[in-house]
Coordinates of C-alpha atoms and ligand atoms in Angstrom, one line a residue:
X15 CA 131.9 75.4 173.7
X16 CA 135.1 75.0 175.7
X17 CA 136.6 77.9 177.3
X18 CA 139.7 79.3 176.6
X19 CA 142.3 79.2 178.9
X20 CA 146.4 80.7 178.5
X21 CA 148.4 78.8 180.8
X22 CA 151.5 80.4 182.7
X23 CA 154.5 78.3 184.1
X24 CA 156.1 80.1 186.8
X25 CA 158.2 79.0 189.5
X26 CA 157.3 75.6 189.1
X27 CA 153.9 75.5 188.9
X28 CA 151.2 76.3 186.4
X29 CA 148.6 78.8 186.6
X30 CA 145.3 78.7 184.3
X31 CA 143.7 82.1 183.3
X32 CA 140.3 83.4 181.5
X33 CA 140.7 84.6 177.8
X34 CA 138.6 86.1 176.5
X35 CA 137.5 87.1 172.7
X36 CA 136.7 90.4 171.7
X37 CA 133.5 91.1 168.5
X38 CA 137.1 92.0 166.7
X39 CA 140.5 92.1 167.4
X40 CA 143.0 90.1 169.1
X41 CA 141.9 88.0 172.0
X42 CA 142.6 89.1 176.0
X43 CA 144.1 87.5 178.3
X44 CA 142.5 88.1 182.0
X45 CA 145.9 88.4 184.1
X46 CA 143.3 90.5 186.9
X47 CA 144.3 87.7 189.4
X48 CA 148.2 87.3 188.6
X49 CA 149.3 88.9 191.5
X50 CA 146.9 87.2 193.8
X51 CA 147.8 83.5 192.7
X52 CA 151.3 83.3 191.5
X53 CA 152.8 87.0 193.7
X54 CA 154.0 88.4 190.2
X55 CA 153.2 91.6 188.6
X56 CA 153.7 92.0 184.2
X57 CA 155.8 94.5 183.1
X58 CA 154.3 97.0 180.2
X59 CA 155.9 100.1 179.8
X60 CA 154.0 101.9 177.8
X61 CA 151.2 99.4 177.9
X62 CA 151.8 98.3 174.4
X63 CA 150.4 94.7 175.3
X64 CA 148.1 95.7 177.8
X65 CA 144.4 96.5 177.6
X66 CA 143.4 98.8 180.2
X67 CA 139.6 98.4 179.8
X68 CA 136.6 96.9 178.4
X69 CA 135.0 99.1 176.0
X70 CA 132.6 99.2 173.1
X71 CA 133.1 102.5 171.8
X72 CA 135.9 102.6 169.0
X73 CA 137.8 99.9 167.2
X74 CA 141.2 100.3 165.4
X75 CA 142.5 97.5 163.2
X76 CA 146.7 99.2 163.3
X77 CA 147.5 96.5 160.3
X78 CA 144.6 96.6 158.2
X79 CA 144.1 100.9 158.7
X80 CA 140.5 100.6 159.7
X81 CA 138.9 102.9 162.4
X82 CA 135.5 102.1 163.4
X83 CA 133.0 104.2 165.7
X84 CA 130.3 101.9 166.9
X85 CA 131.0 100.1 164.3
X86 CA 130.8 102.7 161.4
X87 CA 133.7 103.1 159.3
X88 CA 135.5 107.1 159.9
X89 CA 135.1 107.3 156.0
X90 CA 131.4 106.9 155.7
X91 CA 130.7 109.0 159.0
X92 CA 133.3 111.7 157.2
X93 CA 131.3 111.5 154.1
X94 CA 127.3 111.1 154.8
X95 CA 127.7 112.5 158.5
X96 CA 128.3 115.5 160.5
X97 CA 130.1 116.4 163.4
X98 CA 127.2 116.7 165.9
X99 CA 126.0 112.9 164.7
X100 CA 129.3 111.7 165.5
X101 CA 129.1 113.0 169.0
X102 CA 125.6 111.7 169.3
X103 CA 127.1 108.5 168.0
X104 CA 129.9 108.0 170.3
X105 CA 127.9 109.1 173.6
X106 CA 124.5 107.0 172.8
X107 CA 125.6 104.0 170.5
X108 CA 123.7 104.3 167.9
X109 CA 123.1 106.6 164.9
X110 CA 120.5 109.3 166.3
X111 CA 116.6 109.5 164.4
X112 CA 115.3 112.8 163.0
X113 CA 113.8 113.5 166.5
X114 CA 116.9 112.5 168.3
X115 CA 119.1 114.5 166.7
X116 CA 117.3 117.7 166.3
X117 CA 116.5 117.1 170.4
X118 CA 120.0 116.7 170.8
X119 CA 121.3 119.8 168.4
X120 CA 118.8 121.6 170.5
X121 CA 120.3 120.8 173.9
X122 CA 124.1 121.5 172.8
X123 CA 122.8 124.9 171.4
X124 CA 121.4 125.8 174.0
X125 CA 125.0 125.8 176.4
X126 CA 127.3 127.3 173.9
X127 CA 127.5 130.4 176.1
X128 CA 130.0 130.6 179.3
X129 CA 129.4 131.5 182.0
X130 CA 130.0 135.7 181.8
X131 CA 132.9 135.7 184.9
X132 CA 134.7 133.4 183.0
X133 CA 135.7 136.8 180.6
X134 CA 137.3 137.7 183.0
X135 CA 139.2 134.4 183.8
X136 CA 141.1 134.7 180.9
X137 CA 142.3 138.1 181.7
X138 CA 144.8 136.3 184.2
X139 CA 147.1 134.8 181.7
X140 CA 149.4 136.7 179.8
X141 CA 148.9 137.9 176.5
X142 CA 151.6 135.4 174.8
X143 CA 150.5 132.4 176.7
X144 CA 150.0 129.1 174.6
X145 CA 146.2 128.7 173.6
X146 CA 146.8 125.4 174.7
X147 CA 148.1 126.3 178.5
X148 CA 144.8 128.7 178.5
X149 CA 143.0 125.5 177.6
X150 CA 144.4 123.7 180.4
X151 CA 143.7 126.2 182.9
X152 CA 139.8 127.4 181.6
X153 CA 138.5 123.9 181.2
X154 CA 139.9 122.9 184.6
X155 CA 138.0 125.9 186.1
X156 CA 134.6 124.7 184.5
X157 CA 134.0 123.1 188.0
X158 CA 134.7 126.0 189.9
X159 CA 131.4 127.6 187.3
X160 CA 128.9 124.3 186.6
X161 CA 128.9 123.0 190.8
X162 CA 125.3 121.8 189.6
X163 CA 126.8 118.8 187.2
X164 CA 129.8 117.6 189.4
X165 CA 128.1 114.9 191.1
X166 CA 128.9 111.8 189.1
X167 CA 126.7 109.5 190.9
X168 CA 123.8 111.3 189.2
X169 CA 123.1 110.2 185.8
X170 CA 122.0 113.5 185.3
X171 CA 124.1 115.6 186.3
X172 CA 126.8 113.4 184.1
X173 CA 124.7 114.3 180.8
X174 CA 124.4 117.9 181.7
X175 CA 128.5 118.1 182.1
X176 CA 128.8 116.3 179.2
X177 CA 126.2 118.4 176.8
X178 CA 128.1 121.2 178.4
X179 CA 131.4 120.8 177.4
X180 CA 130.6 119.5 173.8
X181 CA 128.8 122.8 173.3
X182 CA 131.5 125.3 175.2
X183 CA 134.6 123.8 174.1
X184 CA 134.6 126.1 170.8
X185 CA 133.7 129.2 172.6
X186 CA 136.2 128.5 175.1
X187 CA 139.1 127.5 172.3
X188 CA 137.8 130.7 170.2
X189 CA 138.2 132.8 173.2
X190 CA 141.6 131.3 173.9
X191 CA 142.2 132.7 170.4
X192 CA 140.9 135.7 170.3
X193 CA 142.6 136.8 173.7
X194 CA 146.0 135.0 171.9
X195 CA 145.5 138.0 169.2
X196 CA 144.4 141.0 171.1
X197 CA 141.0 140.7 169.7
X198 CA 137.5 141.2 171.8
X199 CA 135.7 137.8 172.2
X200 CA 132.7 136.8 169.8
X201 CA 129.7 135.3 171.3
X202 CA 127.9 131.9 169.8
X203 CA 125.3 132.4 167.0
X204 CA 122.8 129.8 168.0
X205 CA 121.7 129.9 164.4
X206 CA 124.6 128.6 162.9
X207 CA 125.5 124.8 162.5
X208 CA 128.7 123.6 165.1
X209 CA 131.8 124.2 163.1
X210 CA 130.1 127.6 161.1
X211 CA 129.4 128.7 164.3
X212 CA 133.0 128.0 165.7
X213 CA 134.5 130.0 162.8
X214 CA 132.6 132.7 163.4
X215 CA 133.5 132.9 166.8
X216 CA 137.5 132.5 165.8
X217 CA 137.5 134.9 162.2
X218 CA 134.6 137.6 163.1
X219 CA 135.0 140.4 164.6
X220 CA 132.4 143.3 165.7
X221 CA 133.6 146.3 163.3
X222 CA 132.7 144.0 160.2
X223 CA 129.8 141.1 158.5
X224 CA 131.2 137.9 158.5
X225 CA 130.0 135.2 156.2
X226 CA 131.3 131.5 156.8
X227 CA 132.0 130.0 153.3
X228 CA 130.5 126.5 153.4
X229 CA 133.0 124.5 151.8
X230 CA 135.4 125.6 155.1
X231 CA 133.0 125.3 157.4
X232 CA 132.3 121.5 156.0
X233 CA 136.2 121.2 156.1
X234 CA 135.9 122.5 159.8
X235 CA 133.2 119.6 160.6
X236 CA 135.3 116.9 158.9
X237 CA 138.2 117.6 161.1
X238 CA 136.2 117.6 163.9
X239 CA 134.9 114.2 163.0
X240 CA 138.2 113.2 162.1
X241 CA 139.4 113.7 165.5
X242 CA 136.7 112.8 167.7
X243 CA 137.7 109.7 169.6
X244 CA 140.7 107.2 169.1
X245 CA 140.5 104.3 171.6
X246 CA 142.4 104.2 174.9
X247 CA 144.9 106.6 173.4
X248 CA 147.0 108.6 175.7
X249 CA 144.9 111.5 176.4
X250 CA 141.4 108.9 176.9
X251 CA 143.5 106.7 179.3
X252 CA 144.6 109.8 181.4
X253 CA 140.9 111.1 181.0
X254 CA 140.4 107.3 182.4
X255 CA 142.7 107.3 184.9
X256 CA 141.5 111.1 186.4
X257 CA 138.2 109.8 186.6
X258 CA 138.3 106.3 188.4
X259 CA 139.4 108.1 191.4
X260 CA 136.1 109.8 191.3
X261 CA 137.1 113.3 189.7
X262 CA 134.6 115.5 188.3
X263 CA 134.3 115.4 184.6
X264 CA 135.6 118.9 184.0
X265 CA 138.6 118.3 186.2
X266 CA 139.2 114.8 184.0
X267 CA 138.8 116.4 181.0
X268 CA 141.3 119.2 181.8
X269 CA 143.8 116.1 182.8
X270 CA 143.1 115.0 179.1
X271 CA 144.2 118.3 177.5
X272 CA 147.2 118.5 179.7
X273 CA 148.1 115.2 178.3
X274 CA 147.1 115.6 174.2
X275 CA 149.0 118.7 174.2
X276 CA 152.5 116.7 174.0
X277 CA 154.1 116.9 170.9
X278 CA 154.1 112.8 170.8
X279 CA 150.0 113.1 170.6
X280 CA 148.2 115.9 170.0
X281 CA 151.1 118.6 169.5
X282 CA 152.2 116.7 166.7
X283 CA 150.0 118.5 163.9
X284 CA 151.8 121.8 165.4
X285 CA 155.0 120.4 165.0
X286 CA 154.7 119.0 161.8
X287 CA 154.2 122.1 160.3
X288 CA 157.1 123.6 161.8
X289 CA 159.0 120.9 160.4
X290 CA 157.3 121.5 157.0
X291 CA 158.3 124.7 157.5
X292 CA 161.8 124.1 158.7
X293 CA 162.4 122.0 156.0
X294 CA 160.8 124.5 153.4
X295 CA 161.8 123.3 149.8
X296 CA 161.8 119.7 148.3
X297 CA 165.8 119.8 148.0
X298 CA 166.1 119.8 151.4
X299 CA 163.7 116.9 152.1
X300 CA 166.8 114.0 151.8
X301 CA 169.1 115.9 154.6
X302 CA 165.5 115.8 156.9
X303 CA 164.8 112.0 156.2
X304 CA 168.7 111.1 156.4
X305 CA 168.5 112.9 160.6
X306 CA 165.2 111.2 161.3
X307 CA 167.0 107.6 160.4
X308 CA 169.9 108.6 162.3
X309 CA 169.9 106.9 166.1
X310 CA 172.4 109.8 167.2
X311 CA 169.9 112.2 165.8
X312 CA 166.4 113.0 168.0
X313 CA 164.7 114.4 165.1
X314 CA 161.5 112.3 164.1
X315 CA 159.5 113.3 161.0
X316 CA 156.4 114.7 162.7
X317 CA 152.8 113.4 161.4
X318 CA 154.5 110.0 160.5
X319 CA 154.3 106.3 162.8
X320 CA 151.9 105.7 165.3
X321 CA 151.5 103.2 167.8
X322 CA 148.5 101.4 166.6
X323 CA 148.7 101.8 163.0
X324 CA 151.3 100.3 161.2
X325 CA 149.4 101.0 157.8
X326 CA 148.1 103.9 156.3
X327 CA 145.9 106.1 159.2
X328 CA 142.9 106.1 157.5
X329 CA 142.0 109.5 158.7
X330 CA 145.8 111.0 157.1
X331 CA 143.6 109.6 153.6
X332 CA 140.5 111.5 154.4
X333 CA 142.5 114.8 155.9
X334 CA 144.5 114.9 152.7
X335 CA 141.7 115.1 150.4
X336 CA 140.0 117.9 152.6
X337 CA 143.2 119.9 151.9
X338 CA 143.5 119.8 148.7
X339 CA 139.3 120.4 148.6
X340 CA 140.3 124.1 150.9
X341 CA 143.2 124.8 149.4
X342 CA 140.9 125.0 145.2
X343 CA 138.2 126.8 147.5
X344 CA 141.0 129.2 148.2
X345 CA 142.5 129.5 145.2
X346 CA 145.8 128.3 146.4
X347 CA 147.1 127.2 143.3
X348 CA 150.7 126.1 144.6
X349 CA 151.5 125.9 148.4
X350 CA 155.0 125.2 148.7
X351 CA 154.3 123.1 152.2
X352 CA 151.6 120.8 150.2
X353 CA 154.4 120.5 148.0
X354 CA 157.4 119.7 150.2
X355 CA 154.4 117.5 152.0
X356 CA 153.9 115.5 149.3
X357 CA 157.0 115.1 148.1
X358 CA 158.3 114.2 151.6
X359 CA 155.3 111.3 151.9
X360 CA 156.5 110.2 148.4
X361 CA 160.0 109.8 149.6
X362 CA 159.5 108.1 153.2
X363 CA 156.9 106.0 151.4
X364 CA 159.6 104.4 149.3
X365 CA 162.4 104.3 152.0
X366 CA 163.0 100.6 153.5
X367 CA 163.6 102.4 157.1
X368 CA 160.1 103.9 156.9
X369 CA 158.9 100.4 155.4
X370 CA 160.5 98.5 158.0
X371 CA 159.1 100.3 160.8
X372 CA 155.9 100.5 159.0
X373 CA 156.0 104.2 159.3
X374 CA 153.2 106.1 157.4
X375 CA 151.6 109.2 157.6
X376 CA 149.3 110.0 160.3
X377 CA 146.6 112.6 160.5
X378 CA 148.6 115.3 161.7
X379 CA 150.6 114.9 158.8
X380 CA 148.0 116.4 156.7
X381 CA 145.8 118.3 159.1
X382 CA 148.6 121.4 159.9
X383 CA 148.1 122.2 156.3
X384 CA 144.8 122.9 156.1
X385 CA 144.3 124.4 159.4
X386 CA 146.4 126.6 158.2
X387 CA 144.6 127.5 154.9
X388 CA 141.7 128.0 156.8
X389 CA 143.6 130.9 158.8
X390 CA 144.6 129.6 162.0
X391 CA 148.3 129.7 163.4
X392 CA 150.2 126.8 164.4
X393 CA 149.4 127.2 168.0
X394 CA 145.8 127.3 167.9
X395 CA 146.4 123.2 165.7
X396 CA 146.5 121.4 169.1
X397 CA 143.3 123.6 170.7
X398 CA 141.3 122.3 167.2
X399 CA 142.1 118.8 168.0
X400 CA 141.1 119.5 172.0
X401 CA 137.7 120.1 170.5
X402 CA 136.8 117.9 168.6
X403 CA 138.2 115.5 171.1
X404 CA 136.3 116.3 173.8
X405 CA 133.2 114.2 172.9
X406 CA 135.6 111.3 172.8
X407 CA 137.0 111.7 176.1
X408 CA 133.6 112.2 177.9
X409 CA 132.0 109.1 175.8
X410 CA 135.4 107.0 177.8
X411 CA 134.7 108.7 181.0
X412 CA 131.1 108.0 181.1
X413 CA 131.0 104.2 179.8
X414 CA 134.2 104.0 182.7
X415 CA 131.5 105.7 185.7
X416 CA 128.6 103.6 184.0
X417 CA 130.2 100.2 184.4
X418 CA 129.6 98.8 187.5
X419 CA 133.9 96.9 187.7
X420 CA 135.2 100.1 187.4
X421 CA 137.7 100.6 190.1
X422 CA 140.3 103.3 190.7
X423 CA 143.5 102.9 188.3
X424 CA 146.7 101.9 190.2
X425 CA 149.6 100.0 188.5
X426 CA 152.2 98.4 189.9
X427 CA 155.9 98.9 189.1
X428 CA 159.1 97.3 188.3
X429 CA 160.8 98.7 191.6
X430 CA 164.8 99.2 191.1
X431 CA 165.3 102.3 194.0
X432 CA 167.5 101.0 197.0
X433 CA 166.4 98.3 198.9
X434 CA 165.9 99.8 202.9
X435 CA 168.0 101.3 204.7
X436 CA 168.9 103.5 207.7
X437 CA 168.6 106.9 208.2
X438 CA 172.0 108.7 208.3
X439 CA 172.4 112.2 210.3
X440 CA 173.7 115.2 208.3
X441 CA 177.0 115.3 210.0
X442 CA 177.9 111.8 208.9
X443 CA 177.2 111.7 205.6
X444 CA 180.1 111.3 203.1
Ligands
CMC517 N1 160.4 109.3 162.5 C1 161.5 108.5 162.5 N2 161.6 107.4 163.1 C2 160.5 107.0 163.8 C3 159.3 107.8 163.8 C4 159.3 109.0 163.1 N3 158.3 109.8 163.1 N4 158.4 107.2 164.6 C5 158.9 106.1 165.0 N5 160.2 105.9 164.6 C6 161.1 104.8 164.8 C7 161.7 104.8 166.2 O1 162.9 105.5 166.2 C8 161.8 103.4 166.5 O2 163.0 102.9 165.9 P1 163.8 101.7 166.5 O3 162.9 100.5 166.6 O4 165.0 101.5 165.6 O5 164.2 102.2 167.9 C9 160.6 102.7 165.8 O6 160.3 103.6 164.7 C10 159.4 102.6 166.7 O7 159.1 103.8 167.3 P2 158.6 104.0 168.8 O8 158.9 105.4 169.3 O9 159.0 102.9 169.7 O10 157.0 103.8 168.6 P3 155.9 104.3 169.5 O11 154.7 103.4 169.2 O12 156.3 104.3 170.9 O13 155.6 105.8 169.1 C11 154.8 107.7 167.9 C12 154.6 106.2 168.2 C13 153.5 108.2 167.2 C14 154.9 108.5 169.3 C15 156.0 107.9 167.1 O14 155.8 107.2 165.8 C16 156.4 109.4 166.8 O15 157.1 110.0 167.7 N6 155.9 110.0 165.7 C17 156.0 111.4 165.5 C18 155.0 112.2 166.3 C19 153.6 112.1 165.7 O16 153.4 112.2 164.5 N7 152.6 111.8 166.6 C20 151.2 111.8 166.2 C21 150.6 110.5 166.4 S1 148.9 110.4 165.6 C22 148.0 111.6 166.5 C23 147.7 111.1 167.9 O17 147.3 110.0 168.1 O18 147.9 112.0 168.8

């Protein structure tokens, strides 16, 4: 078999390098020694040709809509799965047997708790303060709690971190809530599956029984499944990045939720419902769609393009049927947002600038909606997709530790800054 080669002409000469050919996808060309044999850096803002890693975690096919996890399709893990298998899935490769899973449902039960001082962590930040900047701040000072798993050199100690924050991130984004709304923190109920339990922790409070309804607690789990991983995205390649300098995972992770919070990535199912709500009636829908085509006008219709997918996300497909499947539970018979929704994916579906620019709706279209059916508030939409992330992130980080090329992350740039110069003293400056 011959090997293939891409060949550069630069300068005169020619330079050979290594491509290589992925299970799926495009090939890859290995430019590692570009700057070592021709003196020349490539330029990839916003790294749209550029793959930072090696990985076998998650595939995306952008044209075709397909998201695979280890190779299973997001519908069928959505539909015959849970979230817990997912995670299982992502972190060990393979789908887990009867004794794998209930060993490994075992072990995330048992760290659901936080440490107790951490109450009092969260009496630090103000009352109004974003869930999302209490996020940032509590999961950062995991380290400063779990010293026993922040040695990344022991195998170990990385699976301990790991199970960790899989298991506390709910607690911690319920708490976040809770302190959001004045309300006294629920503990985890051990007895209750992942997303149930996570509900309980956000909707219960002491003074009364709570009950999680099944059909929302199944909608909780598909969202969480929905969101769990997404490639080198640009939370996983920050995660990534944080890490290959050696970082402990909790600090990494916190990097990751600094960066999904943007309104670009994981803010984007926050601000799509504002804009749903913004726009609040179908009539208005044409003035909305006319701003987002105009070039003098920043407005972008939120939930709609992404940077891989230039076809349908297949997730938006699966998120818009769990909507409509909370909404009957609830016996929300019209909900004017699923209406100017709909109507608004009708319209941009249709429109040659949306066509052109093969822009479709992603999952945050949809997924505002039905968080909010289920009862949460805007700001708590970004915390949601923190959590479910999570196992993502950490399956990234630890295939990045685990593979013996990994080296820290340092691109080069495109330097345009004055070339040097000489100081000049104060008193002769003009
Ligand atoms: N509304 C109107 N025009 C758009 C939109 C939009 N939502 N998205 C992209 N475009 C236009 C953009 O103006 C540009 O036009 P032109 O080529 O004439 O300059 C073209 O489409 C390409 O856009 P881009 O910004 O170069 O594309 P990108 O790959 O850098 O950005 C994106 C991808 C997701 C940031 C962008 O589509 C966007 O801002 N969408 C709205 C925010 C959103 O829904 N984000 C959630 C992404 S999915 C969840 C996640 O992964 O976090």
């Amino acid at each position: 078999m011959t090997e293939k080669k891409a060949t550069l002409n630069f300068e005169g000469k020619s330079y050979d390098f290594p491509v290589y050919s992925p299970s799926v996808g495009p090939d890859v060309i290995d430019i590692s020694k570009l700057y070592s044999t021709t003196g020349a850096f490539t330029f990839d803002p916003g790294f749209t040709s550029t793959a930072s890693c090696e990985s076998d975690i998650t595939y995306i096919d952008g044209g075709k809509g397909v998201l695979l996890h280890r190779g299973y399709p997001i519908e069928q893990l959505a539909e015959q799965g849970d979230f817990l298998e997912t995670c299982y899935l992502l972190l060990y490769g393979h789908l887990p047997t009867k004794a794998e899973s209930d060993d490994f449902r075992e072990r995330v039960t048992r760290h659901t708790m936080v440490h107790e001082q951490m109450h009092r962590l969260f009496a630090g930040f103000r009352r109004d303060a974003h869930p999302m900047a209490i996020m940032c701040g509590v999961v950062g000072a995991l380290s400063a709690f779990y010293h026993d798993s922040t040695d990344i050199s022991d195998e170990k100690q990385r699976m301990i971190a790991s199970l960790r924050m899989i298991a506390k991130m709910p607690t911690i984004a319920a708490m976040a809530y809770k302190y959001h709304i004045g309300q006294p923190f629920v503990y985890p109920d051990n007895k209750l599956d992942y997303a149930s339990n996570f509900l309980k922790m956000c909707f219960s409070v002491p003074a009364e029984e709570y009950k999680v309804n099944p059909v929302l607690a199944k909608a909780m789990d598909t969202i969480f499944i929905l969101h769990a991983d997404h490639e080198q995205n640009a939370s996983t390649s920050t995660v990534r990045l944080a890490g290959s300098s050696g970082a402990n995972p909790f600090a990494c992770i916190a990097a990751g939720i600094a960066c999904l919070w943007g309104p670009a990535h994981g803010g984007a199912n926050e601000a799509a419902l504002n804009m749903l709500e913004e726009i609040g009636t179908v009539d208005k829908i044409p003035e909305y769609v006319a701003r987002a085509k105009d070039k003098s006008d920043p407005f972008r219709l939120m939930g709609f393009g992404h940077r891989v997918y230039k076809n349908y996300d297949p997730r938006a497909r699966i998120m818009q049927q769990v909507t409509h499947e909370v909404l009957a539970e609830l016996g929300i018979k019209d909900d004017p947002l699923l209406e100017v929704a709909m109507e608004l994916e009708k319209i941009a579906l249709t429109d040659p600038y949306f066509i052109e620019k093969k822009l479709y709706p992603n999952i945050d279209f949809y997924s505002g909606l039905t968080l909010r059916a289920l009862g949460f508030p805007t700001t708590m939409f970004t915390v949601l997709f923190t959590t479910a992330r999570t196992v993502g992130w950490i399956a990234q980080w630890k295939e990045m530790i685990e593979d013996p090329k990994q080296r820290i992350g340092r691109p080069r740039q495109l330097y345009t800054g004055e070339k040097s110069r000489d100081y000049v003293p104060e008193n002769e400056r003009k």
